Coordinates of C-alpha atoms in Angstrom, one line a residue:
X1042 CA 98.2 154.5 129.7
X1043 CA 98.1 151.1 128.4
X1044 CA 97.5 149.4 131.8
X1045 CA 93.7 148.2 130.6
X1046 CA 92.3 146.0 127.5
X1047 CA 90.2 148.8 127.6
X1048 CA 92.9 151.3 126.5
X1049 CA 94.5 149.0 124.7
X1050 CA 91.6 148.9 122.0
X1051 CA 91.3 152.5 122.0
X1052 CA 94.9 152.7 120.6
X1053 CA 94.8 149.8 118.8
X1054 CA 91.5 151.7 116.8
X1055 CA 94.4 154.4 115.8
X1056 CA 97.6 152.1 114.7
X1057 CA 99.4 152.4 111.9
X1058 CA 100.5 155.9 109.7
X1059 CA 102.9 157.6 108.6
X1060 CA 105.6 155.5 106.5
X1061 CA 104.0 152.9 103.9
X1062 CA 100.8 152.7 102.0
X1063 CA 98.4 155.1 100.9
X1064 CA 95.1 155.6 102.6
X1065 CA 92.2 153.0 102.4
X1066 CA 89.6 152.0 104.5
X1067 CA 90.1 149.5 107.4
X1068 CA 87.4 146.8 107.7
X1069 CA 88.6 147.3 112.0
X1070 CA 86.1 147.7 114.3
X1071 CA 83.3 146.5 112.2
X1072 CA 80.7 144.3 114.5
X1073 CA 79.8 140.7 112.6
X1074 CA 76.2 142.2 111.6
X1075 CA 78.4 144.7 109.6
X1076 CA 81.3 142.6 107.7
X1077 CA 78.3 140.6 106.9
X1078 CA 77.2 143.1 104.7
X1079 CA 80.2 145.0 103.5
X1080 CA 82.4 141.9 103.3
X1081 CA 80.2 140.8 99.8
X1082 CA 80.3 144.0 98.3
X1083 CA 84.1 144.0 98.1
X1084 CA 85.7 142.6 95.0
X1085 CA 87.7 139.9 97.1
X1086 CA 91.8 139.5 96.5
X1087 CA 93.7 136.7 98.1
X1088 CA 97.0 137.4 100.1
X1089 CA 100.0 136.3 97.4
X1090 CA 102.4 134.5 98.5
X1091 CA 105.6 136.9 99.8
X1092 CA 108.9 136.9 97.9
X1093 CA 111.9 135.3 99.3
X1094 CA 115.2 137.0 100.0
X1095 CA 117.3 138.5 96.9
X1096 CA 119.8 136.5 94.4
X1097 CA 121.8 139.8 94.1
X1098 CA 122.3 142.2 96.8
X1099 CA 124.8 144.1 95.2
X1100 CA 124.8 147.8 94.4
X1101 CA 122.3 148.8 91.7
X1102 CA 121.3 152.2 89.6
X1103 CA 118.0 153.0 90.8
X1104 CA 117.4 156.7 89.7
X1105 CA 117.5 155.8 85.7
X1106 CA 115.6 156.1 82.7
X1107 CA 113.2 153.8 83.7
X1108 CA 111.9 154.9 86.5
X1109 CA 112.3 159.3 86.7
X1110 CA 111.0 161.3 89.2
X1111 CA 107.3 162.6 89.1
X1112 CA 105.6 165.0 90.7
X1113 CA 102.2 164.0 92.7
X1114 CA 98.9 163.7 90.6
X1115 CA 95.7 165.2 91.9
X1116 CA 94.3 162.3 94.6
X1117 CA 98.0 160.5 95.2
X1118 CA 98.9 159.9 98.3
X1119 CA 101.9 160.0 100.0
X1120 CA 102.9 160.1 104.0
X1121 CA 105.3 160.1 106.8
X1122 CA 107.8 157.4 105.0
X1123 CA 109.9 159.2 103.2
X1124 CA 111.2 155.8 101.8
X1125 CA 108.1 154.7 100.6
X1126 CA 107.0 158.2 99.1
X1127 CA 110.2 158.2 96.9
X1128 CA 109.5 154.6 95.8
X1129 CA 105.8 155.6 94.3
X1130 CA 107.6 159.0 93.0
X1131 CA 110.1 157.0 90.6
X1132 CA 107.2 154.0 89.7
X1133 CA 108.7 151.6 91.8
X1134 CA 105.5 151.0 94.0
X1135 CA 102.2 152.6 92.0
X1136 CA 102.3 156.1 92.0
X1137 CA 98.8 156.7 93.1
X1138 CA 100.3 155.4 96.3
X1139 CA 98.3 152.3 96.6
X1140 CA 99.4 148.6 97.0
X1141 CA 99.4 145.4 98.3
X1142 CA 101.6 144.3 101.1
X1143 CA 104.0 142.4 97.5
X1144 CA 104.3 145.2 95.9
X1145 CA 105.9 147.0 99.1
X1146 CA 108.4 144.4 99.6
X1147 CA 109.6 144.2 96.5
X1148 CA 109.9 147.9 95.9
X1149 CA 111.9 148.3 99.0
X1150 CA 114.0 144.5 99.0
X1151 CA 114.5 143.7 95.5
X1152 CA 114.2 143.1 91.6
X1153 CA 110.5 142.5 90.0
X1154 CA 108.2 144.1 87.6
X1155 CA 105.6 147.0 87.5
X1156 CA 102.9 147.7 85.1
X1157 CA 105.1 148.1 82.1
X1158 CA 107.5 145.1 82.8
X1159 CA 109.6 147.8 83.8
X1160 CA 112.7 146.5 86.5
X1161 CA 112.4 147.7 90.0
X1162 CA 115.1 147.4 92.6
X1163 CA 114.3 149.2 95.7
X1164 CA 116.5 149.9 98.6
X1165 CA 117.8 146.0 99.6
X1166 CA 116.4 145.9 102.7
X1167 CA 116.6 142.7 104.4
X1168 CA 114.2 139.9 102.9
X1169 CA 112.8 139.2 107.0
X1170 CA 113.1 143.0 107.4
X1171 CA 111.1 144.3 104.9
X1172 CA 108.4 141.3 105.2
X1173 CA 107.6 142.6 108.7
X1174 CA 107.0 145.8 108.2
X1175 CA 105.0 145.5 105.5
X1176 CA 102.8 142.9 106.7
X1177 CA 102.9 144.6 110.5
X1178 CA 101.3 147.9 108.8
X1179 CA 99.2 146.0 106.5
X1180 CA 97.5 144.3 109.1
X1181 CA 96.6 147.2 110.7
X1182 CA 95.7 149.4 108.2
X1183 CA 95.4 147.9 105.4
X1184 CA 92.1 146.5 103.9
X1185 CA 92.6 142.3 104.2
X1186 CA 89.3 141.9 101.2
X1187 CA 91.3 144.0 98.6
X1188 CA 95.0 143.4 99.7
X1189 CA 95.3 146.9 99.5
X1190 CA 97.0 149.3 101.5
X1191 CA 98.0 153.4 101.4
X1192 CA 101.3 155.3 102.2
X1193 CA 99.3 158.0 102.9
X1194 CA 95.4 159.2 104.0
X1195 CA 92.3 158.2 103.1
X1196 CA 91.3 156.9 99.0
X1197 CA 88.6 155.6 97.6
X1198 CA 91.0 153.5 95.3
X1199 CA 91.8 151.0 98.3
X1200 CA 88.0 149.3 98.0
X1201 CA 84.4 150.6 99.4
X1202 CA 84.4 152.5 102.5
X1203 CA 83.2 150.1 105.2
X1204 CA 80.0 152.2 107.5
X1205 CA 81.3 153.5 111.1
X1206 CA 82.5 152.3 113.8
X1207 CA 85.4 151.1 111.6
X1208 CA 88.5 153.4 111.4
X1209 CA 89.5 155.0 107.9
X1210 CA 93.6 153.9 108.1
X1211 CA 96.4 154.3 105.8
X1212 CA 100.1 155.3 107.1
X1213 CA 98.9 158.6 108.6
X1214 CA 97.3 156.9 111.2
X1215 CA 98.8 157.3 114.6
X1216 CA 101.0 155.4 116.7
X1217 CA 102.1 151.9 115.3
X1218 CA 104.3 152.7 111.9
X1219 CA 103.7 156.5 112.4
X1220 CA 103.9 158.1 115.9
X1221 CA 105.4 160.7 118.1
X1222 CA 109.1 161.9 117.7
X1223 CA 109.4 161.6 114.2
X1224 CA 112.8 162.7 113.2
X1225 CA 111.3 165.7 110.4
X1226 CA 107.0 165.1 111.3
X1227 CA 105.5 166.1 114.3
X1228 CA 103.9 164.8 116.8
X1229 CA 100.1 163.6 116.1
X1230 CA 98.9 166.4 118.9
X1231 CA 100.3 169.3 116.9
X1232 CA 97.5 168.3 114.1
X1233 CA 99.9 167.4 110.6
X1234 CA 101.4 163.8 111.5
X1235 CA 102.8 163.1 107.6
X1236 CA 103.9 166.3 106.2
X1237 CA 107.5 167.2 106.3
X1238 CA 108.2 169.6 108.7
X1239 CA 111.1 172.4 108.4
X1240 CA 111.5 173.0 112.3
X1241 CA 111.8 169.1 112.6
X1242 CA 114.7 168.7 109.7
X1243 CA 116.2 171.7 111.7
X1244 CA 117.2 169.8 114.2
X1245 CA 118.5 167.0 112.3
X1246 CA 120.7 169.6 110.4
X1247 CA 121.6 171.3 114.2
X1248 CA 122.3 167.7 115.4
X1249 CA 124.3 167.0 112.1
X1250 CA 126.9 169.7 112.3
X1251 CA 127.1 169.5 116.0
X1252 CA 128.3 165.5 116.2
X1253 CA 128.6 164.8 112.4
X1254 CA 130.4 167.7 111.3
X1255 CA 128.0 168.2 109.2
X1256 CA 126.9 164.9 108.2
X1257 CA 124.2 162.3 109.6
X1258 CA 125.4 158.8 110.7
X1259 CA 124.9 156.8 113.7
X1260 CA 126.2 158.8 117.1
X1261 CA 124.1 161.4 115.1
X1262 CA 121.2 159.2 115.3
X1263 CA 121.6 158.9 118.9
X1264 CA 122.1 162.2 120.1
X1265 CA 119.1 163.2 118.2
X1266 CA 116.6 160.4 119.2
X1267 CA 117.4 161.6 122.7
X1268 CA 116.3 164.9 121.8
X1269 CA 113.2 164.1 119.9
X1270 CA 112.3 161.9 123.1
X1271 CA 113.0 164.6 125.9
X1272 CA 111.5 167.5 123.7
X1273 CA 108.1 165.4 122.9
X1274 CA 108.3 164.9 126.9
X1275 CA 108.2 168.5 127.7
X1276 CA 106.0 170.0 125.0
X1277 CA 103.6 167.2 124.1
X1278 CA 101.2 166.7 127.4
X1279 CA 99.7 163.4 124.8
X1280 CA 102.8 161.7 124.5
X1281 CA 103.8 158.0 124.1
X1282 CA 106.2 155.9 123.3
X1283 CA 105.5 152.4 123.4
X1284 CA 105.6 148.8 121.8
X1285 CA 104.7 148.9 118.4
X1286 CA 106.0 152.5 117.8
X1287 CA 109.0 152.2 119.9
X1288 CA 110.6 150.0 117.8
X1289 CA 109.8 151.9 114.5
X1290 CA 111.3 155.3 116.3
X1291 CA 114.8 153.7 116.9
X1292 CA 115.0 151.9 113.5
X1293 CA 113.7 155.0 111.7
X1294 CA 116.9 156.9 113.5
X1295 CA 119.6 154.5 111.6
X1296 CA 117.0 154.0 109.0
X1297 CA 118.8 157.1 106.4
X1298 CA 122.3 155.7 106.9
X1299 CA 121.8 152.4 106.0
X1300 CA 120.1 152.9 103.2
X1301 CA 119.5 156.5 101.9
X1302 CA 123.7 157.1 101.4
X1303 CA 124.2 155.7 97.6
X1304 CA 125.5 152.9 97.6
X1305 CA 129.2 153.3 96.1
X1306 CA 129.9 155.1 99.6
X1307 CA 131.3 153.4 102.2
X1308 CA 131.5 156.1 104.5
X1309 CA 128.4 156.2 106.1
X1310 CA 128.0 159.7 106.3
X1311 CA 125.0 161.4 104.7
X1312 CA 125.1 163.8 103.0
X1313 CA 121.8 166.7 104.4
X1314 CA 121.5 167.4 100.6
X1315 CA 120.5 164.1 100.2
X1316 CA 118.7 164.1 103.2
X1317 CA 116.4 166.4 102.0
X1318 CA 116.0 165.1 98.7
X1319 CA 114.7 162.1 100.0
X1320 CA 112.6 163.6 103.3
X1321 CA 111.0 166.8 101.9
X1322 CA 111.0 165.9 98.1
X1323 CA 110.5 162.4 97.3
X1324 CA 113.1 161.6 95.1
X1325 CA 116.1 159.5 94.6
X1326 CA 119.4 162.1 94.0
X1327 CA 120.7 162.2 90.3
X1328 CA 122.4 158.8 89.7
X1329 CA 121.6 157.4 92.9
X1330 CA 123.0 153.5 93.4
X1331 CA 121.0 151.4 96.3
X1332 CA 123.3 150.5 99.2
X1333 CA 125.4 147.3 98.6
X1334 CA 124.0 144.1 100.3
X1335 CA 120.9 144.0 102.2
X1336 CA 120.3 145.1 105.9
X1337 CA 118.3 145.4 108.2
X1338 CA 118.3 147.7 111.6
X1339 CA 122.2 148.2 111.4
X1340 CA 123.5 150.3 113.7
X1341 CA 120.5 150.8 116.3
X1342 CA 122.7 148.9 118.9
X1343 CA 124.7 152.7 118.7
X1344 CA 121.3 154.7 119.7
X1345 CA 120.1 152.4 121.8
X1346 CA 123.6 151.7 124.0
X1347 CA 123.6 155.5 124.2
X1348 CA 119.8 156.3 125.0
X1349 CA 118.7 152.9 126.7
X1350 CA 115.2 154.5 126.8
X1351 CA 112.2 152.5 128.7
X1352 CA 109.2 152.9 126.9
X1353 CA 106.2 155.4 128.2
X1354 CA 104.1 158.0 128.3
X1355 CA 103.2 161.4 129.8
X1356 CA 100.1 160.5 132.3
X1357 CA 99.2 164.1 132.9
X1358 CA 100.0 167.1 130.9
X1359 CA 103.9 167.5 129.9
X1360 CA 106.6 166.3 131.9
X1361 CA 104.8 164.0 133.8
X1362 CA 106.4 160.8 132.0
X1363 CA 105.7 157.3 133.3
X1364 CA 106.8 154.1 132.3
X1365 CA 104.2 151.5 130.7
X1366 CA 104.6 148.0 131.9
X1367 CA 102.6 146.8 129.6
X1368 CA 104.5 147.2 126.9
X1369 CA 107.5 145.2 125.3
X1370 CA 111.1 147.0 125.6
X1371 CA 113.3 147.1 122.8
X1372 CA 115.5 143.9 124.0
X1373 CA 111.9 141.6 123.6
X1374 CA 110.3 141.4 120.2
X1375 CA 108.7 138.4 120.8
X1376 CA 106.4 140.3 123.4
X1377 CA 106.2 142.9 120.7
X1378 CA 104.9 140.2 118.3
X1379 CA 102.5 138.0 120.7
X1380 CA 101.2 141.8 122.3
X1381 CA 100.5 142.8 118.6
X1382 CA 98.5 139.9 117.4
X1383 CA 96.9 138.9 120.9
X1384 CA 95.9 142.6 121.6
X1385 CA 96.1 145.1 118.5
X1386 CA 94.8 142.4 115.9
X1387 CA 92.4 140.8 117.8
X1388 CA 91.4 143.7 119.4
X1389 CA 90.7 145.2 115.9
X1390 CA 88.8 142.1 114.2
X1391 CA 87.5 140.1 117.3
X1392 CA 85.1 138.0 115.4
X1393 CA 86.1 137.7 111.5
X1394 CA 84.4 135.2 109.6
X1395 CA 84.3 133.9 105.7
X1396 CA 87.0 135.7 103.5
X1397 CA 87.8 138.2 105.8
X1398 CA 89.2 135.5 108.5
X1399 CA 90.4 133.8 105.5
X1400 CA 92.8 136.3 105.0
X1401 CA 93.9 137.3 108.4
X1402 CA 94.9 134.0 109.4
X1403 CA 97.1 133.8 106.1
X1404 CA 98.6 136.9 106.7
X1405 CA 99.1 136.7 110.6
X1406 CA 101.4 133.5 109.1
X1407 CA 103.0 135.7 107.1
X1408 CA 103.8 137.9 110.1
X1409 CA 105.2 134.9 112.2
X1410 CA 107.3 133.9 109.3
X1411 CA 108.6 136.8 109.3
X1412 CA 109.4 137.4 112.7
X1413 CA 110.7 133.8 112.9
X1414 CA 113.1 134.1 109.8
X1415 CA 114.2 137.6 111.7
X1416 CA 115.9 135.2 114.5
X1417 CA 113.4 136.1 117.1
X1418 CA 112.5 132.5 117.9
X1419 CA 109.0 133.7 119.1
X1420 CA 106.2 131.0 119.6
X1421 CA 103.8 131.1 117.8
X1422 CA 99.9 132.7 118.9
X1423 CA 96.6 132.3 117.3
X1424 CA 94.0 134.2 117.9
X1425 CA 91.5 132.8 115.6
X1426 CA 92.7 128.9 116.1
X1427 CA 95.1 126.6 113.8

């Protein structure tokens, strides 16, 4: 499936959806002729410089006074991340579900200030961590002239709508962040990628009580993630699972016990109540602490020594699953980062000029930082020159 450039740019056209930012439009795709014309028109914000890692980790209140649960306004958006559509529910990212790639990592890492110099403390993800995915989706779907981005469809609020060809992003967009075998949204080809699904969070509850007793943690995670994998196999003829997706499927998987358990619980065991609170209703449980010292993908080593899966697709019509050289396993990020930039990126801006490469180059940095400061020990690519 991804065996030509040619393919490759189709994808790449479709990248990024379901867990971060609300919807905007992409400047991707646009010929020279075009970001000529639209790039001026944009009220032009540079890329801030990314905060570091946090001075304390430690377990934190995070569902208090300051920041209560509330409900969705007409035009907010909200998508497949059920961690970032609880954030903009309690104020911690904007609730209109808009924001730059900053605002994201400090909602979901650490300490810093909204609107009304109001504390926010997130989840404590892991400083590397959570700068990866946030400038990984932004890249993608986010729009690089207004450092904006959307955890959800398509608003206006994200800067002018560029002219087709260019793709109109945000989370729901399909197969980078968001993609097949979602553990509660299904698959793209059943039509609704980003709404939570009760057949989907079935199965987690099934999965729960039959190797949890009755809670979610990591052998959990594993048996499920098989599941999701063979059933999207034999009922979804447009499946795929490959490089970038493949690595946000198995983190999602260990992504609830590491960080959706309050953190004065050491057990990690959660709790399907909770579960649902935060998958199907956007908020933080009553009282809820953050999880005690920052992590990252803890505990994927259990799903993936269990399900070693090789990443794919179905070729023709269901069941008929092949593997995709092409694209990087789990055990090589650094093919997953120079396949990103050198094929996705590129492939979606192949001739920027003026602010536009301006900002991409700054934030493709910010990317190999990043992935650097994760312990990949990539080397460095650059598609646009030093």
């Amino acid at each position: 499936m991804f065996a030509s450039l040619t393919v490759y740019a189709l994808l790449a056209l479709r990248i990024c959806t379901v867990s971060a930012f609300p919807a905007y439009q992409s400047l991707a795709g646009l010929t020279r002729d075009q970001l000529d014309t639209v790039v001026p028109t944009l009220a032009y914000s540079p890329p801030q410089p990314l905060p570091g890692p946090l001075k304390d980790d430690s377990s934190i209140l995070v569902y208090d006074a300051a920041h209560p649960y509330q409900p969705l306004r007409p035009g907010d958006q909200r998508g497949p991340c059920p961690a970032l559509n609880t954030l903009a529910s309690h104020g911690y990212l904007p609730r209109n579900g808009v924001a730059t790639p900053v605002q994201i990592i400090n909602a979901v890492q650490q300490g810093t200030f909204d609107f009304l110099t109001l504390p926010l403390i997130g989840f404590n993800l892991e400083n590397s961590f959570a700068r990866f995915l946030a400038l990984s989706t932004f890249l993608v779907n986010g729009n690089p002239i207004t450092n904006l981005m959307s955890i959800g469809g398509v608003t206006p609020l994200t800067g002018q709508n560029p002219p087709a060809p260019a793709t109109v992003s945000g989370l729901n967009t399909h197969n980078n962040c968001e993609g097949d075998t979602s553990m509660t949204r299904a698959d793209t080809y059943y039509g609704d990628n980003h709404s939570f699904n009760e057949t989907r969070f079935q199965n987690f509850v099934r999965f729960s009580n039959e190797f949890g007793a009755g809670k979610y943690n990591y052998t959990v995670a594993a048996h499920l993630r098989e599941f999701l994998v063979e059933e999207s196999i034999a009922n979804n003829p447009e499946f795929t699972l490959v490089s970038p997706r493949l690595f946000t499927a198995f983190g999602e998987s260990v992504f609830p016990v590491n960080f959706f358990i309050d953190g004065r619980d050491k057990s990690g065991q959660l709790d399907l109540g909770v579960a649902r609170s935060f998958f199907q209703n956007m908020t933080f449980p009553r009282n809820f602490y953050r999880r005690d010292g920052a992590v990252n993908n803890v505990g994927q080593d259990v799903v993936t020594n269990y399900y070693p899966f090789t990443p794919g697709y179905n070729a023709n019509g269901v069941n008929s699953f092949v593997v995709d050289p092409t694209s990087a396993t789990l055990s090589q990020p650094c093919l997953r980062y120079t396949n990103f930039v050198n094929n996705n990126i590129k492939l979606l801006y192949p001739n920027p000029t003026g602010l536009l490469l301006q900002s991409l180059k700054t934030n493709l940095q910010y990317l190999y930082e990043a992935t650097v400061a994760a312990g990949d020990g990539c080397t460095q690519v650059f598609p646009y020159g030093q």
